[in-house]
Coordinates of C-alpha atoms and ligand atoms in Angstrom, one line a residue:
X1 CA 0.0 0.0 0.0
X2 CA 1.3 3.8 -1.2
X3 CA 1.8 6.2 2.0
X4 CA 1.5 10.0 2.5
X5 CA 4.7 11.6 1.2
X6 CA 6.6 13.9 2.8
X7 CA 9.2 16.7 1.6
X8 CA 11.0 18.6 3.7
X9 CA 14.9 18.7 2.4
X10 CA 15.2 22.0 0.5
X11 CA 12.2 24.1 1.7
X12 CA 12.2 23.4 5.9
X13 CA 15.4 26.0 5.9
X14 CA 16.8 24.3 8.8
X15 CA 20.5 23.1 7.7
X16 CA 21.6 19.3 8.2
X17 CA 24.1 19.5 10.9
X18 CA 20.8 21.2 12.8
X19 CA 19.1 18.5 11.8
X20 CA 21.9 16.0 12.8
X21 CA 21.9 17.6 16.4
X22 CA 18.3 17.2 16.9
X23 CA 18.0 13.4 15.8
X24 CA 20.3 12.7 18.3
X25 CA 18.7 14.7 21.0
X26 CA 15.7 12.6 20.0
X27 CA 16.9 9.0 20.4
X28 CA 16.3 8.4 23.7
X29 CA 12.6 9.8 23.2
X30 CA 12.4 7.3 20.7
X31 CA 13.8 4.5 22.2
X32 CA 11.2 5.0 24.8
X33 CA 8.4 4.9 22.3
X34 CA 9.9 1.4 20.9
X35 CA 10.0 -0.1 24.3
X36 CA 6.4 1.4 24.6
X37 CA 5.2 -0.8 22.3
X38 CA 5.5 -3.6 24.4
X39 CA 4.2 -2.4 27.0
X40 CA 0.3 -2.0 25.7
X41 CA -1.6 0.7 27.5
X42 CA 1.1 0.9 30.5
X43 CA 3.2 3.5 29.5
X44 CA 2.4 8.1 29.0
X45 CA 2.8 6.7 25.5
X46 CA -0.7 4.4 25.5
X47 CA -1.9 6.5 22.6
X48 CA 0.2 3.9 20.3
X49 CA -1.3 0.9 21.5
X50 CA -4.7 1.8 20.4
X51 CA -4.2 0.6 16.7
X52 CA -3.3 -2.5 18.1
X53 CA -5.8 -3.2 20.5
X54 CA -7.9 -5.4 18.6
X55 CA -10.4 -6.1 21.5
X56 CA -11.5 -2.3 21.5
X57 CA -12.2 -2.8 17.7
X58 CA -14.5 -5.5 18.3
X59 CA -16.1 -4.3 20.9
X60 CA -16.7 -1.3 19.0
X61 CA -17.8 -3.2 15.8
X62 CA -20.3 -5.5 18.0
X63 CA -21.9 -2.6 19.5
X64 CA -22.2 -0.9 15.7
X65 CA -23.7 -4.0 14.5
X66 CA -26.3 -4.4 17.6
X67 CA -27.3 -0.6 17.4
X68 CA -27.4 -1.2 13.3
X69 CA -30.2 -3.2 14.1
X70 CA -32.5 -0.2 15.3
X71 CA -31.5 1.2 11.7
X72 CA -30.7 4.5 12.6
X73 CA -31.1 7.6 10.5
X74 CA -29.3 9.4 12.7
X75 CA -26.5 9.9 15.8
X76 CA -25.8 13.2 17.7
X77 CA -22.1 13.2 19.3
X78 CA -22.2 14.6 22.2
X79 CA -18.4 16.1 23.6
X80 CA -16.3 18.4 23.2
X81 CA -12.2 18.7 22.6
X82 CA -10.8 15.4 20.9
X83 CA -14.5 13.6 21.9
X84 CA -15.6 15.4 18.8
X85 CA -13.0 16.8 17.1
X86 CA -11.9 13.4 16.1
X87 CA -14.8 11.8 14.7
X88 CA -15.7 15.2 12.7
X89 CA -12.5 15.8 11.7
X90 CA -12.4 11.8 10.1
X91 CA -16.2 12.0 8.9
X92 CA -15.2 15.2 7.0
X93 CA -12.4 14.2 5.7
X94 CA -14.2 10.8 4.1
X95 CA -17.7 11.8 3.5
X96 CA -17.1 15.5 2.9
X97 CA -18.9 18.7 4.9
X98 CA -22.4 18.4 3.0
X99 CA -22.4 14.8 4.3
X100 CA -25.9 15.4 6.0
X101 CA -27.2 17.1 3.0
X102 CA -26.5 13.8 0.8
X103 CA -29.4 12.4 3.1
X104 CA -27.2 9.4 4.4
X105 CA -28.2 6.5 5.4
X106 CA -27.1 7.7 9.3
X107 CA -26.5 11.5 9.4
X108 CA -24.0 12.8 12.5
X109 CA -24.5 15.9 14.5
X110 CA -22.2 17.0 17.2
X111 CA -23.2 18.9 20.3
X112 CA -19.7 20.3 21.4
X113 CA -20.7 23.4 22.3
X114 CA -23.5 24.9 25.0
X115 CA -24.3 28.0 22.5
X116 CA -28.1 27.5 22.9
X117 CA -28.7 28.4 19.3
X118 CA -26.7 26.0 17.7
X119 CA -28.0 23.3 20.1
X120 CA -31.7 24.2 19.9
X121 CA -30.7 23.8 15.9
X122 CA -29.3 20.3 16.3
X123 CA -32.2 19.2 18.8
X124 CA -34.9 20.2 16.3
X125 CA -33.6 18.5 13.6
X126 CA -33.3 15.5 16.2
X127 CA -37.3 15.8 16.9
X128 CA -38.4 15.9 13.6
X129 CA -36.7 12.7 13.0
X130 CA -38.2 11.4 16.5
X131 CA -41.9 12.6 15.2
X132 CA -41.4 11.3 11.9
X133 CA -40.8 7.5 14.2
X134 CA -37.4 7.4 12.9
X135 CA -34.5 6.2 15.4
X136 CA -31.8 8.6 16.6
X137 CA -29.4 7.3 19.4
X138 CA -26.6 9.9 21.2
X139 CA -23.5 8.9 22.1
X140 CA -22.4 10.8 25.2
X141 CA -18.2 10.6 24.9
X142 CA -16.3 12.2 27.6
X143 CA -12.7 10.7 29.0
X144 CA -13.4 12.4 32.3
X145 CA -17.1 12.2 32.4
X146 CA -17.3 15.6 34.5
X147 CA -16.8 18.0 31.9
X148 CA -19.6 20.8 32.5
X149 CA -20.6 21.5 28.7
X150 CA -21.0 17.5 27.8
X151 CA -23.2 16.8 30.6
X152 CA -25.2 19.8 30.1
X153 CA -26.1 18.8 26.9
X154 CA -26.1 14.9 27.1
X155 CA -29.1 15.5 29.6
X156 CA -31.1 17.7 27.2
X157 CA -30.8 14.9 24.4
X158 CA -31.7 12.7 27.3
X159 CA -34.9 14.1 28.1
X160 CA -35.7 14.1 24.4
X161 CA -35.1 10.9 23.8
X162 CA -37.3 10.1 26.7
X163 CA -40.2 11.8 25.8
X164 CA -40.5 9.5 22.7
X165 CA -38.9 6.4 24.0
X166 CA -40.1 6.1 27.2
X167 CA -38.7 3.2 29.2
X168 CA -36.7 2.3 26.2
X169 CA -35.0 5.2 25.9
X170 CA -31.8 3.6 27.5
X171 CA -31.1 1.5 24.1
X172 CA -30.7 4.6 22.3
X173 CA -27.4 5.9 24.7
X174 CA -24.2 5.3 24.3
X175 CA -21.7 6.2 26.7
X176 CA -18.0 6.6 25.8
X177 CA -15.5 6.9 28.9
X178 CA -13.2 5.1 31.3
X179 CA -13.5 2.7 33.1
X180 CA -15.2 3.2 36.4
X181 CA -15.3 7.2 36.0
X182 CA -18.4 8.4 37.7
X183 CA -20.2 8.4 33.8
X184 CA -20.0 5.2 33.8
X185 CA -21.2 4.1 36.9
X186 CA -23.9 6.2 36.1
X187 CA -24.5 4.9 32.4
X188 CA -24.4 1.2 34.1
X189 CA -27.3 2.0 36.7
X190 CA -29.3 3.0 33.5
X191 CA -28.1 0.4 31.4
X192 CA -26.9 2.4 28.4
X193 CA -24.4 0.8 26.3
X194 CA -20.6 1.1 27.1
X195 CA -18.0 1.4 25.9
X196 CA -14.3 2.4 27.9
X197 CA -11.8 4.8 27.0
X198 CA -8.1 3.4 28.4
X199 CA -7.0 4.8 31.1
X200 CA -3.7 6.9 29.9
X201 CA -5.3 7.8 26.7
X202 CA -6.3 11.1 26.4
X203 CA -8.9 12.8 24.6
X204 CA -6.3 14.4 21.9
X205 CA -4.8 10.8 21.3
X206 CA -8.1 8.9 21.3
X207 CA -9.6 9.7 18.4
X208 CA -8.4 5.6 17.0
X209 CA -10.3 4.4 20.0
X210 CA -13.7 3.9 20.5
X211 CA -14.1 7.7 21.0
X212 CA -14.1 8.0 17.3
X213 CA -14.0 4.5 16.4
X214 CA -18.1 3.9 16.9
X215 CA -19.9 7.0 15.7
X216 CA -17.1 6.8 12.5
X217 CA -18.1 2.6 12.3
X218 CA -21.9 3.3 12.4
X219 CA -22.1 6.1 9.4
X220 CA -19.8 3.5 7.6
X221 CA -16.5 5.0 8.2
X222 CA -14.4 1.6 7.0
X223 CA -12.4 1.8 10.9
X224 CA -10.1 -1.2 9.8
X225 CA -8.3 1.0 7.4
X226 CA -8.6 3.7 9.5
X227 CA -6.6 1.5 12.2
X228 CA -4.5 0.1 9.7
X229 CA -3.3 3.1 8.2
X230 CA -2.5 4.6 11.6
X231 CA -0.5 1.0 12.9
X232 CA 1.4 1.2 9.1
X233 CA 3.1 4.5 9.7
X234 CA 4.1 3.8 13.2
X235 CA 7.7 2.0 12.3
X236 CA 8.5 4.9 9.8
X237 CA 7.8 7.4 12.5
X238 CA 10.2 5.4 15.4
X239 CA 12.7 5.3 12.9
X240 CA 15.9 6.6 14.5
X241 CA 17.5 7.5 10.6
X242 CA 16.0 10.7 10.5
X243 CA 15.8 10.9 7.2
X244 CA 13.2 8.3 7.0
X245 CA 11.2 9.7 10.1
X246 CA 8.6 12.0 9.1
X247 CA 7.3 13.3 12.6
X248 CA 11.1 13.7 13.8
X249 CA 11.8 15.2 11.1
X250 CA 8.7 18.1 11.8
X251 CA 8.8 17.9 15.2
X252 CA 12.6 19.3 14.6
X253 CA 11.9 21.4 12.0
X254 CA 9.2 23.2 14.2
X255 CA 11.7 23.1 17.3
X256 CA 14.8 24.6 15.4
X257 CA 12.6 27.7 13.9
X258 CA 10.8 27.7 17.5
X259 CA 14.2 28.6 18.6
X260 CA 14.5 31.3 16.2
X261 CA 11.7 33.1 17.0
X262 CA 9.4 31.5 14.7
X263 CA 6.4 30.5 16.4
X264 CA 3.2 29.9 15.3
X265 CA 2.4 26.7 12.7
X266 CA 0.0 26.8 9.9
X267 CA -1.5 23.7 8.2
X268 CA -2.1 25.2 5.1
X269 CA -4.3 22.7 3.5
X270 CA -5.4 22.2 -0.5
X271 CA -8.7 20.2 0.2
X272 CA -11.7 22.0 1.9
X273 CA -12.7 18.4 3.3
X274 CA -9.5 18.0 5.6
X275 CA -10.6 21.0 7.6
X276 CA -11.5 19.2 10.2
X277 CA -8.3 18.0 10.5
X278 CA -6.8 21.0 11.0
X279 CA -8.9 21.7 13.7
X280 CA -8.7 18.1 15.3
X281 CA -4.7 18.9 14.7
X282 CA -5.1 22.5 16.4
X283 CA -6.1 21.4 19.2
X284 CA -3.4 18.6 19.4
X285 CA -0.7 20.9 19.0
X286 CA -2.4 23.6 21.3
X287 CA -3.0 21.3 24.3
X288 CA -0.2 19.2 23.9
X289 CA 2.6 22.6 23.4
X290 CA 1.2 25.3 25.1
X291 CA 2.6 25.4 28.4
X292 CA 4.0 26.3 31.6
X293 CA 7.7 25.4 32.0
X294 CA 9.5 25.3 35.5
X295 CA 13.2 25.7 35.6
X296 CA 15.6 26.6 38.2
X297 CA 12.9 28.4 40.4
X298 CA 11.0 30.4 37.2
X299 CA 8.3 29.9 34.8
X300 CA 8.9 30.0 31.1
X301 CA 6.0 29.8 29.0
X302 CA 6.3 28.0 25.9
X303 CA 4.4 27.4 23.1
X304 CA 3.7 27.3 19.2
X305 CA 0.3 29.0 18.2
X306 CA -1.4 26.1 15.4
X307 CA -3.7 28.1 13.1
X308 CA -5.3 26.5 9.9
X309 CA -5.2 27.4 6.7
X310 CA -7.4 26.6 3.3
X311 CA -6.3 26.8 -0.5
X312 CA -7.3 28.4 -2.4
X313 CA -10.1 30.2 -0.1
X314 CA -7.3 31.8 2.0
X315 CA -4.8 32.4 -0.5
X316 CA -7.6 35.6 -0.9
X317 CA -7.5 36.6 2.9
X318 CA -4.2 36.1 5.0
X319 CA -1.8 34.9 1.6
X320 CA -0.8 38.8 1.6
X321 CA 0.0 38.7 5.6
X322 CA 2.1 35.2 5.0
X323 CA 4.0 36.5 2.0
X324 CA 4.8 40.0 3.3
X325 CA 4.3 40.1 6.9
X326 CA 6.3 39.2 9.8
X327 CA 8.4 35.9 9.2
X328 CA 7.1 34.3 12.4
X329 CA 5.3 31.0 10.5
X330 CA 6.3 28.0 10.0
X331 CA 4.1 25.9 7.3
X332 CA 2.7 22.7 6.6
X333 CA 1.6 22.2 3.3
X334 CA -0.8 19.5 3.6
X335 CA -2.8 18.1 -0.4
X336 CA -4.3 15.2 -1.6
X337 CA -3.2 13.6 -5.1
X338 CA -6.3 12.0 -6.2
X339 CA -10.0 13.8 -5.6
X340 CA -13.4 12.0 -5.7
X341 CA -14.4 13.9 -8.6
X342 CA -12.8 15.6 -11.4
X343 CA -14.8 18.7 -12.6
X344 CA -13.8 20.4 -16.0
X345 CA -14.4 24.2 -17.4
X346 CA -16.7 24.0 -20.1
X347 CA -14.8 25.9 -23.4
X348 CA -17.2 29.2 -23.5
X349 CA -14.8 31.3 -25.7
X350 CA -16.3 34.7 -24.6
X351 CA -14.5 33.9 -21.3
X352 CA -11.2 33.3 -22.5
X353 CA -10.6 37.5 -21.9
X354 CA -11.6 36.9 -18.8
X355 CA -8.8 34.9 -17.8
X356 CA -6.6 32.7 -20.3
X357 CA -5.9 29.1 -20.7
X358 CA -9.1 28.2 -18.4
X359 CA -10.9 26.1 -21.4
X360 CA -10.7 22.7 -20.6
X361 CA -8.9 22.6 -17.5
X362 CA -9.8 20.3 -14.7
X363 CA -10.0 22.4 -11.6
X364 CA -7.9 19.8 -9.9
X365 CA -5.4 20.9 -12.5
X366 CA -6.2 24.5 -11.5
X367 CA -6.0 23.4 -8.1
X368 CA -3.0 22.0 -8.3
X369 CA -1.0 25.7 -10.2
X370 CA -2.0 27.7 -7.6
X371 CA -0.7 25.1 -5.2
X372 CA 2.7 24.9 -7.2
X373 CA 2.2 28.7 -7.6
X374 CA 1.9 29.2 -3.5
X375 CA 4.8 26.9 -3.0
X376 CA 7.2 29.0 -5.3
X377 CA 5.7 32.1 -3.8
X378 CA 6.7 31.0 0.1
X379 CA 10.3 29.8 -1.6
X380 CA 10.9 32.9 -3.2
X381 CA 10.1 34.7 0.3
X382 CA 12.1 32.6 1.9
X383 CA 9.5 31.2 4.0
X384 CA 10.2 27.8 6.0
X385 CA 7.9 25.0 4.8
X386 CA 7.2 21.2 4.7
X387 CA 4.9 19.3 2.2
X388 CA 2.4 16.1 2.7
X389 CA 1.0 14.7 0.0
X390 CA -2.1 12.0 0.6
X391 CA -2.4 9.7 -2.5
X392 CA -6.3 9.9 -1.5
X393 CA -8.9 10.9 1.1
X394 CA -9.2 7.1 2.4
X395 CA -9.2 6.1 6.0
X396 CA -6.1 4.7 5.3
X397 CA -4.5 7.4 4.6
X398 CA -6.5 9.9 7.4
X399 CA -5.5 7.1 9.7
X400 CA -1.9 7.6 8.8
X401 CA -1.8 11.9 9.1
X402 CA -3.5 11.2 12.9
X403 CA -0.9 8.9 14.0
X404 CA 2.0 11.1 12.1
X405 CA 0.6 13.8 13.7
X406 CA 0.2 12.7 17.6
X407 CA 4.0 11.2 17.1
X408 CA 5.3 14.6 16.0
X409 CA 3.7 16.5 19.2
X410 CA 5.2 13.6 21.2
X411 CA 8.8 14.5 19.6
X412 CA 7.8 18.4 19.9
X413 CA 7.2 17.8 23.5
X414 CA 10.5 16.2 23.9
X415 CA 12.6 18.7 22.2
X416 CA 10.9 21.7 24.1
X417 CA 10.9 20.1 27.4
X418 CA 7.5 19.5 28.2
X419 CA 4.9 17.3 29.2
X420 CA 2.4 17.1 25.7
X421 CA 0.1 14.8 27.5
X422 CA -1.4 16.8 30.2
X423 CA -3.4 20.3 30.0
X424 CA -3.7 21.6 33.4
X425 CA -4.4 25.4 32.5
X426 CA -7.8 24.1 30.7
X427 CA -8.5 22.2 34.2
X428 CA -8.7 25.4 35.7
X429 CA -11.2 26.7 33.6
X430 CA -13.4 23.7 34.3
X431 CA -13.0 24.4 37.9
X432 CA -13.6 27.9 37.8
X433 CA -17.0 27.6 35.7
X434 CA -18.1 24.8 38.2
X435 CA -17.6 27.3 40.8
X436 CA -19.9 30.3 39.2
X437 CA -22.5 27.5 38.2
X438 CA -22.5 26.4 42.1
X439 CA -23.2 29.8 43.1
X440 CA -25.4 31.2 40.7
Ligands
LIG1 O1 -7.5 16.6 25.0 C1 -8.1 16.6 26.1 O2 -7.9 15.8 27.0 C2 -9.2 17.6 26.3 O3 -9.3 18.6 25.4 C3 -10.5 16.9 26.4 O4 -10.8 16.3 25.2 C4 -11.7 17.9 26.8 O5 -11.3 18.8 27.8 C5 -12.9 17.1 27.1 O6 -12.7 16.4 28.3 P1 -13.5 15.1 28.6 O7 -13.3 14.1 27.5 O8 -13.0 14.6 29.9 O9 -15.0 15.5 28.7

């Protein structure tokens, strides 16, 4: 099977004895993640056991197939973070952003959010489903199972689904979390479906688990590939040649500009559908990277801003800030090979003074000059830049970007001295709105 392609060698602007220094900083890191491996979900690293956990897949897969049989035309996510961020960012990605307009054989909705509006939205939509006797079930994901907005909202989609279920409403739940988390003692009392997040896996890192693994199974998401195309890029990515390592090889590109005052990372991608990823990736890179450091007695803060990017759409809003504004970007230059369609300009002469040499052209082909147009543009400039290249949108290949991408942060983490698997600063936030709600 083909892989995403990475290059890096002329356009990252970091030179090779850089380069050289920072593999070698990284062994040890990656000779931890290689022992990891054997270690299943023991280890800070757990994220990488969950392409091999082949009990989680089936105990996803049997729970698709028994809620299947309800026929579903519909399932609202209800989360917020990587609990949604990592299904939508996979469903979108596959299926593309009109998916619910295509009238699928299961749409998805996600609650990830308390903005009233948008959930008043999502719940009517739900009714007229409910009224029309069709079957909607949620599926309430949250790692910690305390998280203020979740709850809130699983327990308006819970009432709903009452009203028109009754005392059956419990076959149309499903709870996502771990294992013996108050949600779950709570979803067991009711007998809603279960299904457990491991333990040192968190929410950024568990989109390969069930947390994404059964909403993505149900609309027909093929999670096999998915997994498989995560596991297969695993050995290229704890290669210690750096050469061959494609989240070392970022992860140090993105430290050695860090260290030059560049510090914010754009995923600049060519393909509207892969949105979603760079939102699922934004908040990877923003949890994982933006933190507090201690050292001898003071606090540093570090961090690398992740924004996201969209050709051509942006080329036509912040292309003029990239280009002439302050060098402070790094850029990952993310476009698939092969579309799902392949639209062509009809040949309308009249037009041709409009703008030449349009007649006939695919707009994948046009697609693809502006990208090569952009790319000379940032080398002129000078700008620092890697490219991916997907062969396809497959979950193969969405599988392998993910697992690429959580490596990298791991590497990132390393090199900048930080722990990417925690986010105490958001915990805060929680605390502090439990507090308000408690008096209000
Ligand atoms: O990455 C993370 O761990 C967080 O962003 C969580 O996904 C987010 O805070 C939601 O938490 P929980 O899954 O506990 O509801």
């Amino acid at each position: 099977m083909a892989s995403i392609q990475f290059s890096y060698q002329t356009s990252c602007l970091v030179n090779q004895e850089s380069l050289d220094e920072l593999n070698k900083r990284l062994l040890p890191e990656i000779d931890n993640l290689q022992q990891s491996q054997t270690q299943a979900y023991d280890t800070r690293y757990a994220f990488l056991n969950v392409p091999q956990d082949k009990k989680a897949l089936q105990c996803t897969q049997e729970l698709i197939n028994e809620k299947q049989k309800l026929n579903p035309q519909a399932i609202i996510v209800i989360g917020i973070g990587g609990s949604c961020l990592g299904p939508r960012a996979v469903q979108e990605a596959l299926f593309g952003t009109f998916y619910n307009a295509h009238q699928p054989d299961v749409a998805i909705y996600y609650a990830d959010t308390v903005d009233t509006d948008y959930l008043y939205d999502i719940l009517l939509l739900t009714e007229q489903l409910l009224i029309a006797q069709q079957t909607v079930l949620i599926n309430i994901i949250s790692k910690s199972g305390t998280t203020t907005e979740t709850i809130a909202n699983a327990q308006i989609f819970i009432e709903l689904l009452k009203h028109y279920y009754d005392d059956e409403y419990h076959h149309y739940v499903i709870v996502t979390t771990d294992k013996d988390s108050a949600l779950w003692k709570l979803a067991g009392s009711k007998s809603f479906a279960r299904l457990e997040i491991p333990a040192r896996v968190g929410g950024r890192y568990s989109v390969l688990s069930p947390v994404g693994l059964f909403a993505l199974g149900l609309i027909g998401v093929d999670i096999t590939q998915l997994i498989a195309g995560a596991q297969s890029i695993i050995t290229p990515c704890l290669s210690k040649t750096l050469a061959e390592n494609p989240a070392a090889m970022a992860a140090s590109c993105l430290y050695s500009h860090h260290t030059r005052g560049i510090d914010i990372h754009d995923s600049f991608f060519f393909s509207l559908d892969l949105e979603g990823v760079g939102k699922w990736y934004r908040q990877l890179m923003g949890e994982s990277i933006g933190k507090q450091k201690k050292e001898h007695n003071s606090i540093t803060r570090v961090g690398i801003t992740p924004t996201v990017s969209l050709g051509s759409s942006d080329l036509h809003s912040v292309a003029q800030l990239y280009l002439a504004g302050p060098i402070n970007r790094f850029t990952s230059f993310i476009r698939v090979k092969k579309n799902n369609s392949d639209l062509v300009v009809p040949e309308y002469p009249e037009y041709t003074t409009l703008v030449k040499s349009l007649e006939k052209k695919s707009l994948p082909d046009i697609m693809n000059a502006i990208y090569h147009g952009t790319i000379i543009a940032y080398s002129k400039t000078k700008l620092p830049f890697i490219e991916i290249v997907l062969p396809e949108k497959t979950s193969y290949y969405v599988g392998q970007f993910l697992q690429y991408s959580m490596i990298q942060m791991v590497y990132l983490g390393y090199l900048l001295g930080i722990n990417p698997f925690d986010q105490p600063e958001v915990e805060l936030y929680k605390q502090e709105t439990r507090k308000i709600l408690a008096h209000e």
